[in-house]
Coordinates of N, CA and C in Angstrom, one line a residue:
X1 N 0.8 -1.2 0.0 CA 0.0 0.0 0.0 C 0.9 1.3 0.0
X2 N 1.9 0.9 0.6 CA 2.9 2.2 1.0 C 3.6 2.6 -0.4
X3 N 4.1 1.6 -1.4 CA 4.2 1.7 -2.8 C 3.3 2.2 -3.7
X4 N 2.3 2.1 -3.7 CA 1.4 2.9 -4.1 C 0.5 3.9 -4.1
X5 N 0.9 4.1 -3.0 CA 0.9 5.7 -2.6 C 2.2 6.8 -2.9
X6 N 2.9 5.8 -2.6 CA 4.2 6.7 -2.8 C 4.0 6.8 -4.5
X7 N 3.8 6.0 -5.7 CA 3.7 6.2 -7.2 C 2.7 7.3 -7.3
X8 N 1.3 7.5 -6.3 CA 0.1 8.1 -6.9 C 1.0 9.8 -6.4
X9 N 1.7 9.6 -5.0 CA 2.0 11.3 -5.0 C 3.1 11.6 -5.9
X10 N 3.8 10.5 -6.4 CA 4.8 11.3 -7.5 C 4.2 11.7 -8.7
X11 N 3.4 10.7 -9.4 CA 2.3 10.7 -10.6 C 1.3 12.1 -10.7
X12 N 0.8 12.0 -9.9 CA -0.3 13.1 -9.4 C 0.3 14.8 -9.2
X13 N 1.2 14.8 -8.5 CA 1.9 16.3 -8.2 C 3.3 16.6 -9.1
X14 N 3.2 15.3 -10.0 CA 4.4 15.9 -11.4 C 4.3 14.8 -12.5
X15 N 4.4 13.8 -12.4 CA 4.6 13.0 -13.8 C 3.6 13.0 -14.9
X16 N 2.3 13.6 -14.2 CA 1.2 13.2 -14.8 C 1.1 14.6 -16.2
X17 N 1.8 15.4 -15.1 CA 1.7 17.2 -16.0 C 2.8 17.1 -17.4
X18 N 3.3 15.8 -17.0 CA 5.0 16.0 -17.9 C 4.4 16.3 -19.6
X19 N 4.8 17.0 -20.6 CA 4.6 16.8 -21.9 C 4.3 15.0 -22.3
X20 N 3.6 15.2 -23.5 CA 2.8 13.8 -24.0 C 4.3 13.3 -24.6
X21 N 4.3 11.7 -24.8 CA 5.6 11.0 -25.4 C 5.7 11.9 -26.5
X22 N 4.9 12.4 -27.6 CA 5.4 12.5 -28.9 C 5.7 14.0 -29.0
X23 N 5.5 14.8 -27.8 CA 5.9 16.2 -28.2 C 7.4 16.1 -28.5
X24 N 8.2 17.4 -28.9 CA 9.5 17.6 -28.9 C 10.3 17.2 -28.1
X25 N 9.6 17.3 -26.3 CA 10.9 17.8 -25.7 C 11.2 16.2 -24.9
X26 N 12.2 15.7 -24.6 CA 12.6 14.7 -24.5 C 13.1 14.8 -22.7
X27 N 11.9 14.8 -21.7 CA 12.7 14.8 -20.1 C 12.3 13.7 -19.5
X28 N 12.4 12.7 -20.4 CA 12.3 11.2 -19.3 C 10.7 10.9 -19.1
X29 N 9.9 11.8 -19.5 CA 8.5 11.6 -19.0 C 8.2 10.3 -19.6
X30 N 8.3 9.3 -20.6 CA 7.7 8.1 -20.6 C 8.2 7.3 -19.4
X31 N 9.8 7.4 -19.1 CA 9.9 6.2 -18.2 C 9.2 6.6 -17.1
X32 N 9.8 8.1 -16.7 CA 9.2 8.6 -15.3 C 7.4 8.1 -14.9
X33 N 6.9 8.0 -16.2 CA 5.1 7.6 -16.0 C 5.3 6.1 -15.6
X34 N 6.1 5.4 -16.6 CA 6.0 4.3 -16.5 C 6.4 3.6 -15.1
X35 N 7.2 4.3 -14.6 CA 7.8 3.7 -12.8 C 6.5 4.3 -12.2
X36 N 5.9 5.3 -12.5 CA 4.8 5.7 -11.4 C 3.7 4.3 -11.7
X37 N 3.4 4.0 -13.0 CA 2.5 2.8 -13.1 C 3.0 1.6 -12.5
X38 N 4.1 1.5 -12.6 CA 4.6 0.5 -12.1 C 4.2 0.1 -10.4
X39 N 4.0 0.9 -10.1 CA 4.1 1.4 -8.7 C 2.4 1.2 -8.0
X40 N 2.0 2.0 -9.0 CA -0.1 2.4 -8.5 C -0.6 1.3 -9.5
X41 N 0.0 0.6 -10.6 CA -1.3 -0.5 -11.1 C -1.6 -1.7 -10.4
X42 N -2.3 -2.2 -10.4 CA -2.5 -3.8 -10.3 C -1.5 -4.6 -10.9
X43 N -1.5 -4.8 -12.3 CA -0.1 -4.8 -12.8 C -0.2 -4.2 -13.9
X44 N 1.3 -4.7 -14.1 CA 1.7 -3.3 -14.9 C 3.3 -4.0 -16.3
X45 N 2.8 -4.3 -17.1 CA 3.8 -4.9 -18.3 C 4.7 -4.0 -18.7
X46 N 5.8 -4.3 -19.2 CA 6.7 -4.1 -20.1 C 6.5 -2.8 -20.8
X47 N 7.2 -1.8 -20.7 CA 7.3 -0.9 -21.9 C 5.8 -0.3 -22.3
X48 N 5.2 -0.2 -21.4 CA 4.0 0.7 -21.4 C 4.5 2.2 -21.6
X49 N 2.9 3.1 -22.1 CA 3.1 4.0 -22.2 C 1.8 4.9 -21.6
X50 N 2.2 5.6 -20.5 CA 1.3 6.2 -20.0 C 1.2 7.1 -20.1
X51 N 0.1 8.0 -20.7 CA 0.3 9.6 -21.6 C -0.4 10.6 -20.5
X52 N 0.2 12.1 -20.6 CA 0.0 12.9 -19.7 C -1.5 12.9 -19.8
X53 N -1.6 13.3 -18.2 CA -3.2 13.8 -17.8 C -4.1 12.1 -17.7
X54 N -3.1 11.5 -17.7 CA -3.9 9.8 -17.7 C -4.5 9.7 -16.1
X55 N -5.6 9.5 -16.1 CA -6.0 9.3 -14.6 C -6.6 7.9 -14.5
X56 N -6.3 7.1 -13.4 CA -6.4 5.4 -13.7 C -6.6 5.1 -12.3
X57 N -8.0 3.9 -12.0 CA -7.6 3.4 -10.7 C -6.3 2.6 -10.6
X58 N -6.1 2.0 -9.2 CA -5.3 1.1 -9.1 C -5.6 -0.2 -9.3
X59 N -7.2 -0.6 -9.5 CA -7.6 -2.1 -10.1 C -7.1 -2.4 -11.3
X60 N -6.5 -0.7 -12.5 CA -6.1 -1.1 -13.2 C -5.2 -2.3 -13.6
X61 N -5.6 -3.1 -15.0 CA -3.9 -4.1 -15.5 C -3.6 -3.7 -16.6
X62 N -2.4 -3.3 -16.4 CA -1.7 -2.8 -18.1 C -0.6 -3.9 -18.9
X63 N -1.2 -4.5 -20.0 CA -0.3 -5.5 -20.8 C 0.9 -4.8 -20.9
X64 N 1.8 -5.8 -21.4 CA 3.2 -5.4 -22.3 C 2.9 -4.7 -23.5
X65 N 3.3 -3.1 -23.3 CA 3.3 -2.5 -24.9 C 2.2 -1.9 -25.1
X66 N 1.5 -1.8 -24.3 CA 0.1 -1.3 -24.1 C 0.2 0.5 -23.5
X67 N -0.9 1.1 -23.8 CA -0.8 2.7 -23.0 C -2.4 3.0 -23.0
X68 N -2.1 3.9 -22.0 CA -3.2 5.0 -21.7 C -3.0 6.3 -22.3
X69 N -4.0 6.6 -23.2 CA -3.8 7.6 -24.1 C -4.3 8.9 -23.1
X70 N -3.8 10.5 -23.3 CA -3.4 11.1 -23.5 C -5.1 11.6 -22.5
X71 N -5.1 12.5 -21.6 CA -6.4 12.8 -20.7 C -7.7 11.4 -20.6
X72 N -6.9 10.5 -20.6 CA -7.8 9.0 -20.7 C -8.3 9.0 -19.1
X73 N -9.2 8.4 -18.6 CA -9.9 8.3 -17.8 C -10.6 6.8 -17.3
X74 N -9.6 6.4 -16.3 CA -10.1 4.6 -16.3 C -10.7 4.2 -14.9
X75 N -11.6 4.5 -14.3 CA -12.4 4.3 -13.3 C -12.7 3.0 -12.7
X76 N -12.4 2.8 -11.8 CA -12.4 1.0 -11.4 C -11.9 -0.1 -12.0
X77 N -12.5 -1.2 -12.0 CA -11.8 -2.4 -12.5 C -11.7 -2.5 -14.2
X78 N -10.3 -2.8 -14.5 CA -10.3 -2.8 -16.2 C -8.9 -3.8 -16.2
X79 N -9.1 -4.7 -17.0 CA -8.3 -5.4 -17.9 C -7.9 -4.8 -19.1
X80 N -6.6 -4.7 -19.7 CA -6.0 -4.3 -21.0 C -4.8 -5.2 -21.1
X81 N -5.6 -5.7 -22.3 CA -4.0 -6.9 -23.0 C -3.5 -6.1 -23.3
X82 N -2.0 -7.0 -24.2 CA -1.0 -6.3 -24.8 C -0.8 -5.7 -25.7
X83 N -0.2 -5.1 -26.2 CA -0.6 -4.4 -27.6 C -1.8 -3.6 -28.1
X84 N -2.4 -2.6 -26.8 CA -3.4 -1.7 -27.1 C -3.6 -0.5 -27.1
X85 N -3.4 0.1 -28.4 CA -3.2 1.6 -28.5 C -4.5 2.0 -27.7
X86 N -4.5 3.5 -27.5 CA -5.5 4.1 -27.1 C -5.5 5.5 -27.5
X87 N -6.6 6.1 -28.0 CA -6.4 7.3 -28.1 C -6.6 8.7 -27.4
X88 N -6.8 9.7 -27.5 CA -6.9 10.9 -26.5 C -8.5 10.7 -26.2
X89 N -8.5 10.9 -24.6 CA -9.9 11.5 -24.0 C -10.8 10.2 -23.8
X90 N -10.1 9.0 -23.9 CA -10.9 7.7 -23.6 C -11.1 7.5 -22.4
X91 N -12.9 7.1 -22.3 CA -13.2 7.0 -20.9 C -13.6 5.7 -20.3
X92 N -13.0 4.8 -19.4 CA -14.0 3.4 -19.1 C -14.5 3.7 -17.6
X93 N -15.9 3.4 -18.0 CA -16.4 3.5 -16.7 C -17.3 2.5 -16.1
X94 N -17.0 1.6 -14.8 CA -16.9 0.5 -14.7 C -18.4 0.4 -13.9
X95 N -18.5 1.9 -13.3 CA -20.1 1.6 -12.8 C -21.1 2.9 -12.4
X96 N -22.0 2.6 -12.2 CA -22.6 4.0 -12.2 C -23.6 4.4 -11.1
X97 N -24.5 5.1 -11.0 CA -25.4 5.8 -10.2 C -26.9 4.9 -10.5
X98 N -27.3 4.5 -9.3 CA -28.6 3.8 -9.5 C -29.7 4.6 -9.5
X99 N -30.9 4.5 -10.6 CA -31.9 5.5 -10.7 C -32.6 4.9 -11.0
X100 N -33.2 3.8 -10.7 CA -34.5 2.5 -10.8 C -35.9 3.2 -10.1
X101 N -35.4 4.2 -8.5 CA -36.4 4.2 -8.3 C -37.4 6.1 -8.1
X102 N -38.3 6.7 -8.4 CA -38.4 7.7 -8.8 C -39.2 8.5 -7.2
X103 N -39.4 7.8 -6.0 CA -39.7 8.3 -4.9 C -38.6 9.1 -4.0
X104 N -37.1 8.4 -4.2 CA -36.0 9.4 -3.9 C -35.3 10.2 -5.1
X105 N -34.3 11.0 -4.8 CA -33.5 11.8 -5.7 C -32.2 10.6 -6.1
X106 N -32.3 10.6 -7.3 CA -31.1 9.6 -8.0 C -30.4 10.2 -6.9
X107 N -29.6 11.3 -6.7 CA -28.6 11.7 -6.3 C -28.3 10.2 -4.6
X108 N -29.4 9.9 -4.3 CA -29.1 9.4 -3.0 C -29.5 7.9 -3.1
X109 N -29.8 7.8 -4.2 CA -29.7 6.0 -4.5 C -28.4 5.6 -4.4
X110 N -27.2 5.6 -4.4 CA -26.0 5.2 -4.3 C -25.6 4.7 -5.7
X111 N -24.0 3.6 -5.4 CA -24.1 3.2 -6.9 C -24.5 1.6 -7.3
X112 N -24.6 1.4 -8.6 CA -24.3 0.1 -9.2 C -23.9 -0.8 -8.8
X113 N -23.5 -2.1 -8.5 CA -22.1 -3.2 -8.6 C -21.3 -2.7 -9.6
X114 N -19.8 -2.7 -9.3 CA -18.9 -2.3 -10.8 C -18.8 -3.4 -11.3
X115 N -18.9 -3.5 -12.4 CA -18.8 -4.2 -13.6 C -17.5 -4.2 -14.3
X116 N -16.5 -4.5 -14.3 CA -15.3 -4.4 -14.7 C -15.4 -4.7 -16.4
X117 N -14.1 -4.1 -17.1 CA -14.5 -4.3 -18.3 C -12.9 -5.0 -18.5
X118 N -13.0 -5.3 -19.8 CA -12.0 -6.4 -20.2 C -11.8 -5.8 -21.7
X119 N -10.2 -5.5 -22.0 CA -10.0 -4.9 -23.2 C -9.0 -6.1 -23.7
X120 N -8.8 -6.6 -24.9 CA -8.2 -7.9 -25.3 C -6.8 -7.7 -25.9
X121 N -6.3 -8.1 -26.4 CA -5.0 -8.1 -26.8 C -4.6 -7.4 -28.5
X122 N -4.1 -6.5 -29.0 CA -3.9 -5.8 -30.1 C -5.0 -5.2 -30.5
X123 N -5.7 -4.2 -29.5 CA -7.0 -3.5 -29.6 C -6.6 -2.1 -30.0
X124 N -6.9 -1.4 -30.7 CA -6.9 0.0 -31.0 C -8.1 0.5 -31.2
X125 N -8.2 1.9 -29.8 CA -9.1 2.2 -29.5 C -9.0 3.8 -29.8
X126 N -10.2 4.1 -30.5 CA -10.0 5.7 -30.9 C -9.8 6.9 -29.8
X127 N -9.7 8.2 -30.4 CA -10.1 9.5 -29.5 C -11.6 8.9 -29.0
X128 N -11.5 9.7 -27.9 CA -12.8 10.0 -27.1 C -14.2 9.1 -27.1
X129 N -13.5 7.6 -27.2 CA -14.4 6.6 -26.8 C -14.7 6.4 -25.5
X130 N -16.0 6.0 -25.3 CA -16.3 5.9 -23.7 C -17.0 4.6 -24.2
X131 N -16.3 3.6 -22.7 CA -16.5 2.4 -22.6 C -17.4 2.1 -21.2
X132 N -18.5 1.3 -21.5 CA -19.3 1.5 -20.5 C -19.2 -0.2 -19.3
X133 N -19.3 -0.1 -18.3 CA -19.1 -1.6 -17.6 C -19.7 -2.7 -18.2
X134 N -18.8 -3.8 -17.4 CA -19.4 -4.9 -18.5 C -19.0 -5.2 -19.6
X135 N -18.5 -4.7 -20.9 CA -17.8 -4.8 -21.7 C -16.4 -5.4 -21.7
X136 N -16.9 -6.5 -22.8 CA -15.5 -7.1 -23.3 C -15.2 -6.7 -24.5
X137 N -13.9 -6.1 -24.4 CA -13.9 -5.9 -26.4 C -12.1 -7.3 -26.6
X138 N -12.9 -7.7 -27.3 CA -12.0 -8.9 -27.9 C -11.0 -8.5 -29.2
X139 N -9.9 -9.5 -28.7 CA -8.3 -9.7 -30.0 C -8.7 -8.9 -30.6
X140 N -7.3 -8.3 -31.2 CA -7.4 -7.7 -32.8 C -8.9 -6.9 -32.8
X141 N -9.5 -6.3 -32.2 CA -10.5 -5.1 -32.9 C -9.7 -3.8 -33.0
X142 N -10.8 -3.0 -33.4 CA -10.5 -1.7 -33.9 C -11.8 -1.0 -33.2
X143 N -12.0 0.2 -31.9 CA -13.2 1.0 -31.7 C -12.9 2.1 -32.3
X144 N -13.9 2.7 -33.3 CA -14.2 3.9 -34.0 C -14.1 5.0 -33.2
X145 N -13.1 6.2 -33.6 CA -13.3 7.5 -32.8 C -14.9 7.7 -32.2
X146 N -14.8 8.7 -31.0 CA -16.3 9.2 -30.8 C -17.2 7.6 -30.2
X147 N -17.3 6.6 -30.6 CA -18.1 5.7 -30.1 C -18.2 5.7 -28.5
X148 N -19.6 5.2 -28.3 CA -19.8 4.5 -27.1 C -20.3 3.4 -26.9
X149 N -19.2 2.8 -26.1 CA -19.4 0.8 -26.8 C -20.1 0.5 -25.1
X150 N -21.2 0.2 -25.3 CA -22.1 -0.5 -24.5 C -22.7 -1.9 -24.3
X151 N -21.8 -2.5 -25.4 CA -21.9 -4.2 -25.2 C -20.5 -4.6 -25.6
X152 N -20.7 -5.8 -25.8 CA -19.3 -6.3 -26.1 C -18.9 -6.3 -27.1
X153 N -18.1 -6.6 -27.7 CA -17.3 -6.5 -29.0 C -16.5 -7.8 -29.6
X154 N -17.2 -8.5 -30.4 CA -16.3 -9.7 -30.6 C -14.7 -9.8 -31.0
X155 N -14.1 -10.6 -31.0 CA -12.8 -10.4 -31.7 C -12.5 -10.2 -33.1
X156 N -11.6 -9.7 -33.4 CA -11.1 -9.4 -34.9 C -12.7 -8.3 -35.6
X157 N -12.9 -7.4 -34.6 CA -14.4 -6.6 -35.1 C -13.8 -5.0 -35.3
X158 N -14.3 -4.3 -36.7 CA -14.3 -3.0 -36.3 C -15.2 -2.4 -36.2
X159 N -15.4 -1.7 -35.2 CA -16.8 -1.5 -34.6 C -17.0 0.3 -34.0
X160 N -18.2 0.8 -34.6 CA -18.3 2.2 -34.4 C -19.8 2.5 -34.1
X161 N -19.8 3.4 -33.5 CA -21.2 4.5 -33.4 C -21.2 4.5 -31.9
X162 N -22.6 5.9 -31.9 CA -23.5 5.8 -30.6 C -24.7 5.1 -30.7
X163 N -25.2 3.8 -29.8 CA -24.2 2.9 -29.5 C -23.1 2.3 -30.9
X164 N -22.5 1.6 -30.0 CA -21.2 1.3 -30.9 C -21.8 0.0 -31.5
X165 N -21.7 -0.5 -33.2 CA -21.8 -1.6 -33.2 C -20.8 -2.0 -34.6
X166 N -20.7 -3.6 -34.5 CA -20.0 -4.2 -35.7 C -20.1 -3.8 -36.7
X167 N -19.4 -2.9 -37.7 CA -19.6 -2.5 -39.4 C -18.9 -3.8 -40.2
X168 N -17.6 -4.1 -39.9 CA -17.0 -4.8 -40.4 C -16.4 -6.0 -39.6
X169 N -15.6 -7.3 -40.1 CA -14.8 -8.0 -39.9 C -13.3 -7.9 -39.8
X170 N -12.1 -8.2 -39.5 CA -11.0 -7.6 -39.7 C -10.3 -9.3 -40.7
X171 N -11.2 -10.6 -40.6 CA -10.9 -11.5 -41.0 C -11.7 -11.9 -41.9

């Protein structure tokens, strides 16, 4: 626990502000992210790439070669294989606010069960997808910029919209 605290105050009050991998200026900020993840994930693979402004629970798991793109936003429980790009402003959110019943204010229903979501191995995931709990997106897909993927996603699928659904095959 003491290791992971110690990652979230380094992360939080500097690593996180550092320039994105691809700007010009070259101050260590990939490794420096990458020892902070090291540190605050669940686990945490090889040669990851953690992009500024990335905010992530600790239930996170980050594959080998895998990143969190650039003001990404990962809320509770998430799996991510290896090899999964991500793009800017992606959001997973693992559970939400219960509003079944119309006698109190949503505000004081509390929440959901989290639903953890599961992202598969060689996944490339656009700008500003939001992934909703529950979701599995499987091997080799592709999620379309802008979508919001609210079911699952079979493997080798490229898949777009609000909601997000199968257009194509990748096989």
């Amino acid at each position: 626990m003491i290791k992971r605290k110690l990652g979230a105050l380094i992360y939080y009050a500097f690593a996180k502000k550092l320039p994105p991998s691809y700007s010009g200026l070259k101050l260590g900020q990939t490794a420096i992210r990458r020892f902070c993840g090291k540190l605050m994930l669940k686990e945490c693979g090889k040669k990851v790439n953690i992009e500024k402004n990335a905010s992530f629970s600790y239930k996170v798991s980050l594959g080998d070669y895998s990143g969190l793109g650039v003001n990404s936003k990962i809320y509770g429980s998430c799996a991510i294989g290896h090899h999964v790009m991500m793009g800017e402003d992606v959001t997973v959110i693992t559970r939400n606010h219960k509003f079944d019943r119309v006698d109190i204010p949503m505000m004081d229903q509390g929440f959901e069960q989290e639903r953890p979501v599961t992202i598969g191995n060689d996944v490339w995931i656009g700008d500003r997808v939001i992934i909703l709990g529950g979701v599995e997106i499987g091997d080799g897909s592709v999620i379309g910029a802008g979508s919001v993927v609210t079911k699952s996603i079979p493997p080798y699928s490229i898949a777009a919209g609000v909601p997000c659904k199968v257009i194509k095959t990748r096989k």
